[in-house]
Coordinates of N, CA, C and O in Angstrom, one line a residue:
M134 N -8.1 -18.2 0.7 CA -7.5 -16.9 0.1 C -8.0 -15.9 1.4 O -8.5 -16.0 2.4
P135 N -7.0 -14.7 1.1 CA -6.6 -14.0 2.2 C -7.7 -13.2 2.5 O -8.8 -12.8 1.1
T136 N -8.4 -12.4 3.6 CA -9.6 -11.7 4.2 C -8.8 -10.5 4.6 O -7.6 -10.4 5.1
V137 N -9.9 -9.3 4.5 CA -9.5 -7.9 5.0 C -10.6 -7.6 5.4 O -11.6 -7.6 5.2
K138 N -10.3 -6.5 6.9 CA -11.2 -6.1 7.7 C -11.7 -4.9 6.6 O -10.7 -4.1 6.7
T139 N -13.0 -4.7 6.9 CA -13.7 -3.6 6.1 C -14.6 -2.9 7.0 O -15.2 -3.6 8.1
R140 N -14.5 -1.4 6.8 CA -15.6 -0.4 7.7 C -16.3 0.1 7.2 O -15.8 0.9 6.0
T141 N -17.7 0.3 7.3 CA -18.5 1.1 6.4 C -18.6 2.2 7.1 O -18.2 2.6 8.3
V142 N -19.6 3.5 6.4 CA -19.5 4.6 6.9 C -20.2 4.7 8.4 O -19.8 5.0 9.4
D143 N -21.0 3.7 8.6 CA -22.0 3.6 9.6 C -21.0 3.0 11.1 O -21.5 2.7 12.1
G144 N -19.8 2.5 10.6 CA -19.2 1.7 11.7 C -19.1 0.3 11.4 O -18.7 -0.5 12.5
T145 N -20.0 -0.3 10.4 CA -20.4 -1.6 10.7 C -19.1 -1.9 10.2 O -18.3 -2.0 9.1
E146 N -18.5 -3.2 10.8 CA -17.2 -4.2 10.1 C -17.0 -5.4 9.9 O -18.5 -6.0 10.2
S147 N -16.3 -5.6 8.7 CA -16.7 -7.4 8.5 C -15.4 -7.9 8.0 O -14.8 -6.8 7.4
W148 N -15.4 -9.0 7.4 CA -14.4 -9.5 6.8 C -14.5 -10.0 4.9 O -15.6 -10.7 5.0
E149 N -14.0 -9.3 4.5 CA -14.2 -9.9 3.0 C -13.0 -10.3 2.3 O -11.9 -10.3 2.6
D150 N -13.5 -11.1 1.1 CA -12.8 -11.6 0.8 C -11.6 -10.6 -0.2 O -12.0 -9.7 -0.6
L151 N -10.2 -11.0 -0.1 CA -9.0 -10.0 -0.2 C -9.3 -9.5 -1.6 O -9.2 -8.5 -2.6
A152 N -9.6 -10.8 -2.7 CA -9.8 -10.6 -4.4 C -10.9 -9.9 -4.5 O -10.8 -8.9 -5.1
D153 N -12.3 -9.8 -3.6 CA -13.1 -9.0 -3.5 C -13.1 -7.7 -3.6 O -13.1 -6.5 -4.5
F154 N -12.1 -7.5 -2.2 CA -11.8 -6.1 -2.0 C -11.3 -5.5 -3.0 O -11.5 -4.0 -3.6
H155 N -10.0 -5.9 -3.5 CA -9.5 -5.4 -4.8 C -9.9 -5.0 -5.8 O -9.9 -4.0 -7.1
N156 N -10.6 -6.0 -6.2 CA -11.4 -6.5 -7.6 C -12.6 -5.5 -7.6 O -13.7 -5.1 -8.2
T157 N -13.4 -4.7 -6.4 CA -14.8 -4.4 -6.4 C -14.7 -2.7 -6.3 O -13.9 -2.1 -5.5
K158 N -15.2 -2.1 -7.4 CA -14.9 -0.4 -7.4 C -16.0 0.0 -5.9 O -15.1 1.4 -5.7
E159 N -16.9 -0.6 -5.8 CA -17.6 0.0 -4.7 C -17.2 0.6 -3.1 O -17.0 1.1 -2.7
Y160 N -15.9 -0.3 -3.1 CA -15.2 0.1 -1.5 C -14.3 1.7 -1.7 O -14.3 1.8 -0.5
G161 N -14.1 1.7 -2.5 CA -13.7 3.5 -2.6 C -12.0 3.0 -1.6 O -11.0 1.8 -2.3
Q162 N -11.3 4.0 -1.0 CA -10.2 4.0 -0.6 C -10.0 4.4 0.1 O -10.8 5.6 0.8
Y163 N -8.7 4.6 1.4 CA -8.5 5.9 2.5 C -7.5 6.2 1.9 O -6.2 5.6 1.4
K164 N -6.7 7.6 2.6 CA -5.5 8.2 2.5 C -5.6 8.8 3.5 O -6.3 9.4 4.3
I165 N -3.8 9.1 4.0 CA -3.8 9.6 5.0 C -2.9 10.7 4.7 O -2.2 10.5 4.1
R166 N -3.0 11.6 5.5 CA -2.4 13.2 5.2 C -1.7 13.4 6.3 O -2.3 13.6 7.3
K167 N -0.5 14.4 6.5 CA 0.3 14.4 7.7 C 0.5 16.1 6.8 O 0.9 16.4 6.2
I168 N -0.2 17.1 8.0 CA 0.2 18.3 8.0 C 0.6 19.3 9.1 O 0.5 18.9 10.3
Q169 N 1.9 19.7 9.0 CA 2.4 20.1 10.1 C 2.1 21.6 10.1 O 2.0 22.6 9.2
K170 N 1.8 22.3 11.6 CA 1.6 23.6 11.8 C 2.9 24.0 12.5 O 2.7 23.2 13.7
T171 N 3.3 25.0 13.0 CA 4.3 25.8 13.9 C 3.1 26.9 14.7 O 2.8 27.4 13.8
F172 N 4.2 27.5 15.5 CA 3.8 28.4 16.3 C 3.5 30.0 15.3 O 2.8 30.9 15.2
S173 N 4.4 29.7 14.2 CA 4.2 31.1 13.1 C 3.4 30.9 12.8 O 2.7 32.3 11.9
D174 N 2.6 29.7 12.6 CA 1.4 29.6 11.5 C 0.3 30.7 12.6 O -1.0 31.1 11.3
F175 N 0.4 30.8 13.6 CA -0.8 31.4 14.5 C -0.4 32.6 15.0 O 0.0 32.6 16.0
S176 N 0.3 33.5 14.1 CA 1.2 34.9 14.9 C 0.7 35.7 15.0 O 1.1 36.8 15.0
T177 N -0.6 35.8 15.1 CA -1.8 37.4 15.1 C -1.4 37.9 16.7 O -1.3 36.9 17.3
A178 N -1.5 39.3 16.3 CA -1.6 39.7 17.7 C -2.5 39.8 18.2 O -3.9 40.9 18.4
G179 N -3.8 38.6 18.8 CA -4.8 38.4 19.1 C -4.6 37.4 19.8 O -4.5 36.6 19.5
T180 N -6.1 36.5 20.0 CA -6.8 35.7 20.6 C -6.9 34.3 20.2 O -7.3 33.1 20.5
S181 N -7.3 34.9 18.4 CA -7.8 33.6 17.9 C -7.6 33.8 16.4 O -7.1 35.1 15.9
Q182 N -7.1 32.8 15.7 CA -6.7 32.9 14.3 C -6.9 31.6 13.8 O -6.6 30.6 14.1
Q183 N -7.9 31.4 12.5 CA -7.9 30.3 11.6 C -7.2 30.3 10.2 O -6.6 31.4 9.6
K184 N -6.8 29.3 10.3 CA -5.9 28.6 8.7 C -6.2 27.8 8.2 O -6.7 27.1 9.3
T185 N -6.2 27.4 6.8 CA -6.8 26.4 6.0 C -6.1 25.2 6.2 O -4.6 25.5 6.1
L186 N -6.1 24.2 6.4 CA -5.0 22.8 6.7 C -5.1 22.6 4.9 O -3.8 22.2 4.4
F187 N -6.3 22.2 4.8 CA -6.3 21.3 3.5 C -7.4 21.6 2.8 O -8.6 22.0 3.3
T188 N -7.8 21.2 1.7 CA -9.3 21.5 1.1 C -9.9 19.5 0.7 O -8.7 18.9 0.0
L189 N -10.7 19.3 1.2 CA -11.7 18.3 0.9 C -12.3 18.2 0.3 O -13.2 18.9 -0.2
N190 N -12.0 17.4 -1.0 CA -12.5 16.9 -2.3 C -13.7 16.4 -2.1 O -14.9 16.1 -0.8
A191 N -14.7 16.9 -2.9 CA -16.0 16.1 -3.1 C -16.0 14.7 -2.6 O -14.9 13.8 -3.4
K192 N -16.9 14.1 -2.4 CA -17.2 12.4 -2.2 C -15.9 12.1 -1.0 O -15.6 10.9 -1.1
E193 N -15.7 12.9 -0.2 CA -14.3 12.1 0.6 C -15.1 12.9 2.1 O -15.8 13.3 2.5
E194 N -14.5 11.5 3.4 CA -15.1 12.4 4.3 C -13.7 12.1 5.5 O -12.9 11.4 5.1
V195 N -13.5 12.8 6.3 CA -12.5 12.7 7.1 C -13.1 11.6 8.1 O -14.1 11.8 8.9
V196 N -12.5 10.6 8.6 CA -12.8 9.5 9.1 C -11.9 9.4 10.6 O -12.4 9.2 11.7
S197 N -11.0 10.1 10.7 CA -10.1 10.2 11.9 C -9.2 11.7 11.7 O -8.7 12.0 10.6
I198 N -8.7 12.2 12.9 CA -8.1 13.0 12.6 C -7.3 13.6 14.1 O -8.1 13.8 15.2
N199 N -6.2 13.6 14.0 CA -5.1 13.8 15.8 C -4.0 14.1 15.3 O -3.7 14.4 14.6
G200 N -3.9 15.0 16.5 CA -2.7 15.9 16.5 C -1.4 15.5 17.3 O -1.7 14.7 18.1
S201 N -0.4 15.3 16.4 CA 0.4 14.9 17.6 C 1.6 16.2 18.1 O 2.4 16.8 16.8
V202 N 1.5 16.7 19.5 CA 2.8 17.5 19.4 C 4.1 17.5 19.7 O 4.0 16.4 20.6
T203 N 5.1 18.0 18.9 CA 6.0 17.5 19.2 C 6.9 18.1 19.7 O 8.2 18.2 20.3
T204 N 6.9 19.6 19.6 CA 7.5 21.0 20.3 C 6.2 21.9 21.2 O 5.4 21.8 20.6
A205 N 6.2 21.4 22.6 CA 5.2 21.9 23.1 C 5.1 23.6 22.8 O 6.0 24.3 22.4
F206 N 3.7 24.3 22.6 CA 4.1 25.4 22.3 C 3.6 26.7 23.6 O 3.5 26.0 24.7
D207 N 4.5 27.8 23.8 CA 4.8 28.3 25.0 C 4.0 29.5 24.7 O 2.8 29.4 23.8
G208 N 4.0 30.8 25.4 CA 3.3 31.9 25.3 C 2.2 32.5 26.3 O 2.4 31.8 27.5
P209 N 1.2 32.2 25.5 CA -0.5 32.5 26.1 C -0.4 31.6 27.6 O 0.2 30.4 27.5
A210 N -1.0 31.5 28.4 CA -1.2 30.9 29.5 C -2.0 29.3 29.2 O -1.9 28.5 29.3
T211 N -3.0 30.0 28.0 CA -3.9 28.0 27.7 C -3.9 28.9 26.1 O -4.0 29.9 25.7
Y212 N -3.6 27.5 25.5 CA -3.3 27.9 23.9 C -3.9 26.3 23.2 O -3.2 25.3 23.6
T213 N -4.8 26.4 22.5 CA -5.5 25.0 22.2 C -5.8 25.6 20.4 O -5.9 26.4 20.2
I214 N -5.8 24.3 19.8 CA -6.1 24.2 18.7 C -7.5 23.4 18.0 O -7.1 22.0 18.5
S215 N -8.5 24.0 17.5 CA -9.4 22.9 17.1 C -9.6 22.9 15.4 O -8.6 23.7 14.8
T216 N -10.3 21.9 14.7 CA -10.3 21.5 13.7 C -11.4 21.6 12.9 O -12.7 20.8 14.0
G217 N -11.9 21.8 11.8 CA -13.4 21.7 11.3 C -13.6 22.3 10.4 O -12.4 22.6 9.1
T218 N -14.5 23.4 9.9 CA -14.7 24.3 8.9 C -14.9 25.7 9.2 O -15.1 26.0 10.3
A219 N -14.8 26.7 8.4 CA -14.9 28.0 8.9 C -16.1 28.5 9.6 O -16.0 29.0 10.3
G220 N -17.4 27.6 9.3 CA -18.5 27.7 9.7 C -18.8 27.0 11.4 O -19.6 27.3 11.7
D221 N -17.7 25.7 11.4 CA -18.4 25.3 12.9 C -16.3 24.6 12.8 O -16.2 23.7 13.0
S222 N -15.6 25.8 13.4 CA -14.2 25.1 13.7 C -13.9 23.9 14.8 O -12.6 23.8 14.8
D223 N -14.9 23.3 15.1 CA -14.7 22.7 16.2 C -15.2 21.0 15.7 O -15.5 20.3 16.6
A224 N -15.8 21.1 14.9 CA -16.4 20.1 13.8 C -15.9 18.7 13.8 O -16.4 17.7 14.1
L225 N -14.1 18.9 13.7 CA -13.2 17.5 13.8 C -12.7 17.2 15.0 O -12.6 16.3 15.5
T226 N -12.3 18.2 15.6 CA -11.4 17.8 16.8 C -11.7 19.2 18.0 O -12.0 20.3 17.2
T227 N -12.0 19.4 18.8 CA -12.4 20.4 19.8 C -11.1 20.7 20.8 O -10.9 19.5 21.9
A228 N -10.6 21.7 20.8 CA -9.5 22.3 21.8 C -8.8 21.7 22.2 O -8.4 20.9 23.1
L229 N -7.8 21.0 20.7 CA -6.8 20.1 21.6 C -5.5 21.1 21.9 O -5.4 22.0 21.9
T230 N -5.2 20.9 23.4 CA -4.2 21.0 24.2 C -3.0 21.1 23.7 O -2.3 20.1 23.9
V231 N -2.3 22.3 23.6 CA -0.8 22.1 22.7 C 0.3 22.6 23.5 O 1.6 22.7 23.0
K232 N 0.0 23.2 24.8 CA 0.9 23.4 25.7 C 1.8 22.1 26.2 O 3.1 22.4 27.2
S233 N 1.5 20.9 25.9 CA 2.4 19.9 26.6 C 2.6 18.8 25.2 O 1.8 19.1 24.1
T234 N 3.7 18.2 24.9 CA 3.4 17.4 23.8 C 2.9 16.0 24.0 O 2.5 16.0 25.1
G235 N 2.6 15.2 22.8 CA 2.0 14.0 22.9 C 0.8 14.0 21.7 O 0.1 14.9 21.4
I236 N 0.2 12.8 21.9 CA -1.1 12.8 20.9 C -2.6 13.5 21.5 O -2.1 13.2 22.5
K237 N -2.8 13.9 20.7 CA -3.7 14.9 20.9 C -5.3 14.6 20.4 O -5.4 14.4 19.1
D238 N -6.5 13.9 20.8 CA -7.2 13.3 20.2 C -8.8 13.9 20.9 O -9.2 13.1 21.9
T239 N -9.2 14.5 20.4 CA -10.8 15.1 21.4 C -11.6 15.4 20.1 O -11.6 16.9 19.3
R240 N -12.6 14.3 20.0 CA -13.1 14.4 19.0 C -14.5 15.1 18.5 O -15.0 15.1 19.7
G241 N -14.5 16.1 17.6 CA -16.1 16.8 17.6 C -17.0 16.2 17.3 O -16.9 14.9 16.8
A242 N -18.1 16.8 16.9 CA -19.5 16.5 16.7 C -19.4 15.9 15.1 O -20.0 14.3 15.3
N243 N -18.8 16.0 14.4 CA -18.5 15.1 13.1 C -18.1 14.3 12.9 O -18.0 13.2 12.2
L244 N -17.1 13.6 14.0 CA -16.8 12.3 13.9 C -17.1 11.9 15.1 O -16.6 10.4 15.6
T245 N -18.1 12.1 15.9 CA -18.5 11.1 17.0 C -20.1 10.9 16.9 O -20.6 9.9 16.9
T246 N -20.7 11.7 16.6 CA -22.4 11.6 15.9 C -22.9 11.9 14.4 O -23.9 11.4 14.1
N247 N -21.9 12.3 13.7 CA -22.7 12.7 12.5 C -21.4 12.1 11.4 O -20.4 11.7 12.0
S248 N -21.5 12.6 10.1 CA -20.3 11.8 9.3 C -19.7 12.7 8.9 O -19.8 14.1 8.9
G249 N -18.4 12.7 8.9 CA -17.7 13.6 8.0 C -17.3 14.2 6.9 O -16.5 14.7 6.4
L250 N -18.8 13.3 6.1 CA -19.0 13.9 4.7 C -19.6 14.8 4.3 O -20.3 15.3 4.7
F251 N -18.6 15.8 4.0 CA -19.0 17.6 4.5 C -19.9 17.6 2.8 O -20.9 18.4 3.2
S252 N -19.6 17.2 1.4 CA -20.3 17.4 0.5 C -20.1 16.3 -0.6 O -18.9 16.0 -0.9
V253 N -21.3 16.0 -1.3 CA -20.8 14.9 -2.3 C -20.5 15.6 -3.5 O -19.9 14.9 -4.3
S254 N -20.6 17.0 -3.8 CA -20.6 17.3 -5.6 C -19.7 18.8 -4.9 O -19.2 19.4 -6.2
A255 N -19.0 19.4 -3.5 CA -18.8 20.7 -3.8 C -17.4 20.0 -2.6 O -17.2 19.2 -2.2
T256 N -16.3 21.0 -2.6 CA -14.8 21.2 -1.8 C -15.3 21.9 -0.9 O -16.3 22.5 -0.2
T257 N -14.6 21.2 0.5 CA -14.6 22.0 1.9 C -13.2 22.5 2.0 O -13.0 21.5 2.4
D258 N -13.3 23.6 2.5 CA -11.9 24.0 3.8 C -11.9 23.4 5.1 O -12.8 23.6 5.7
I259 N -11.1 22.4 5.0 CA -10.7 21.9 6.4 C -9.9 23.1 7.2 O -8.5 23.6 6.9
I260 N -10.2 23.8 8.5 CA -9.4 24.7 8.9 C -8.8 24.1 10.5 O -9.4 23.1 11.0
A261 N -7.4 25.0 10.6 CA -7.3 25.0 12.2 C -7.6 25.9 12.5 O -7.2 27.0 12.4
E262 N -8.4 26.0 13.9 CA -8.6 27.3 14.3 C -7.4 27.4 16.0 O -7.7 26.2 16.9
A263 N -6.8 28.0 16.3 CA -5.9 28.2 17.7 C -6.7 29.7 18.7 O -7.0 30.5 17.5
V264 N -6.8 28.8 19.8 CA -7.6 30.1 20.8 C -6.6 30.3 21.8 O -6.2 29.0 22.4
S265 N -6.3 31.5 22.2 CA -5.7 31.5 23.3 C -6.0 32.5 24.3 O -7.2 33.0 24.1
T266 N -5.8 32.2 25.6 CA -6.2 33.0 26.9 C -4.8 33.4 27.7 O -3.9 32.7 27.7
G267 N -5.0 34.4 28.2 CA -4.1 35.0 29.0 C -2.7 35.3 28.0 O -1.6 35.3 28.5
G268 N -3.0 36.0 27.1 CA -2.0 36.2 26.4 C -2.1 36.1 24.7 O -3.5 35.4 24.4
N269 N -1.6 37.0 23.7 CA -1.9 37.0 22.0 C -1.4 35.8 21.7 O -0.1 35.0 22.5
L270 N -1.5 35.1 20.7 CA -1.0 34.0 19.9 C 0.4 34.6 19.7 O 1.4 33.6 19.7
D271 N 0.5 35.6 19.5 CA 1.8 36.0 19.1 C 3.1 35.9 19.9 O 4.3 36.5 19.6
T272 N 2.7 36.1 21.3 CA 4.0 35.8 22.3 C 4.4 34.6 22.2 O 5.3 34.2 23.0
A273 N 4.1 33.1 21.3 CA 4.2 32.1 21.0 C 5.8 32.3 20.8 O 6.0 32.4 19.7
T274 N 6.7 31.6 20.9 CA 7.9 31.5 20.5 C 8.3 30.2 19.7 O 9.6 30.1 19.2
Q275 N 7.6 29.3 20.2 CA 8.2 27.7 19.9 C 6.5 27.1 19.9 O 5.6 27.5 20.8
G276 N 6.7 25.5 19.1 CA 5.5 25.1 19.0 C 5.1 24.1 17.9 O 5.6 24.9 16.9
V277 N 5.2 23.1 17.9 CA 4.9 22.6 16.3 C 3.7 21.2 16.9 O 4.0 20.5 17.6
I278 N 3.4 21.0 15.7 CA 2.0 20.1 15.6 C 1.7 19.7 14.5 O 1.8 20.2 13.5
D279 N 2.1 18.1 14.3 CA 1.3 17.6 13.0 C 0.0 16.6 13.2 O -0.1 16.4 14.2
F280 N -0.7 17.2 12.1 CA -2.1 16.7 12.0 C -2.1 15.2 11.1 O -1.6 15.2 9.9
Y281 N -2.7 14.3 11.7 CA -2.7 13.1 10.8 C -4.1 12.9 10.4 O -4.9 12.9 11.5
I282 N -4.6 12.9 9.3 CA -6.2 12.9 8.7 C -6.3 11.5 7.9 O -5.6 11.6 6.8
T283 N -6.9 10.8 8.3 CA -7.6 9.6 7.5 C -9.0 10.0 6.8 O -9.4 10.5 7.2
I284 N -9.0 10.0 5.4 CA -10.2 10.3 4.9 C -10.4 9.0 3.7 O -9.6 8.4 3.4
A285 N -11.6 9.1 3.8 CA -12.1 7.6 3.0 C -12.8 8.6 1.5 O -13.4 9.9 1.3
V286 N -12.2 8.0 0.5 CA -12.8 8.7 -0.9 C -13.8 7.7 -1.3 O -13.3 6.1 -1.1
Y287 N -14.8 8.2 -1.6 CA -16.0 7.4 -2.5 C -15.7 7.4 -3.7 O -15.6 8.6 -4.5
P288 N -16.3 6.2 -4.6 CA -16.1 6.1 -5.8 C -16.9 6.7 -6.6 O -18.1 7.6 -5.8
S289 N -17.0 7.3 -8.2 CA -17.5 8.0 -8.3 C -18.9 7.4 -8.9 O -19.2 6.4 -9.2

């Protein structure tokens, strides 16, 4: 019988019989979302701006979030984007530098020491916050970042 590697919320990994994995409701499932943001999404005449990326449903946990800058952001001297919630804008990622291309992964507190499960009974808006120094965000004329978010969905 084939096996599949599973991981619990606390990070414990084990090998499970594939038949059991598919037939047991308690395992839940994972989904991956891709969300693209460009320089024009953060075009305020100021040095910080928040935008909602998506709404996390009840009984969902953000397991990982990475940014892939495909076109470097120009404009201000420094330009970073963090992800989290309106009350804790860097809970998931902290100050991803978007002035150069490549994969960006600087994990926030909710992905290093806490759980990414925000609520068992309510939805949570996940936001991206752009912050600049040496100029306003609206001075950028290019920049594209793709966020890849892995979400664990827990059974009802």
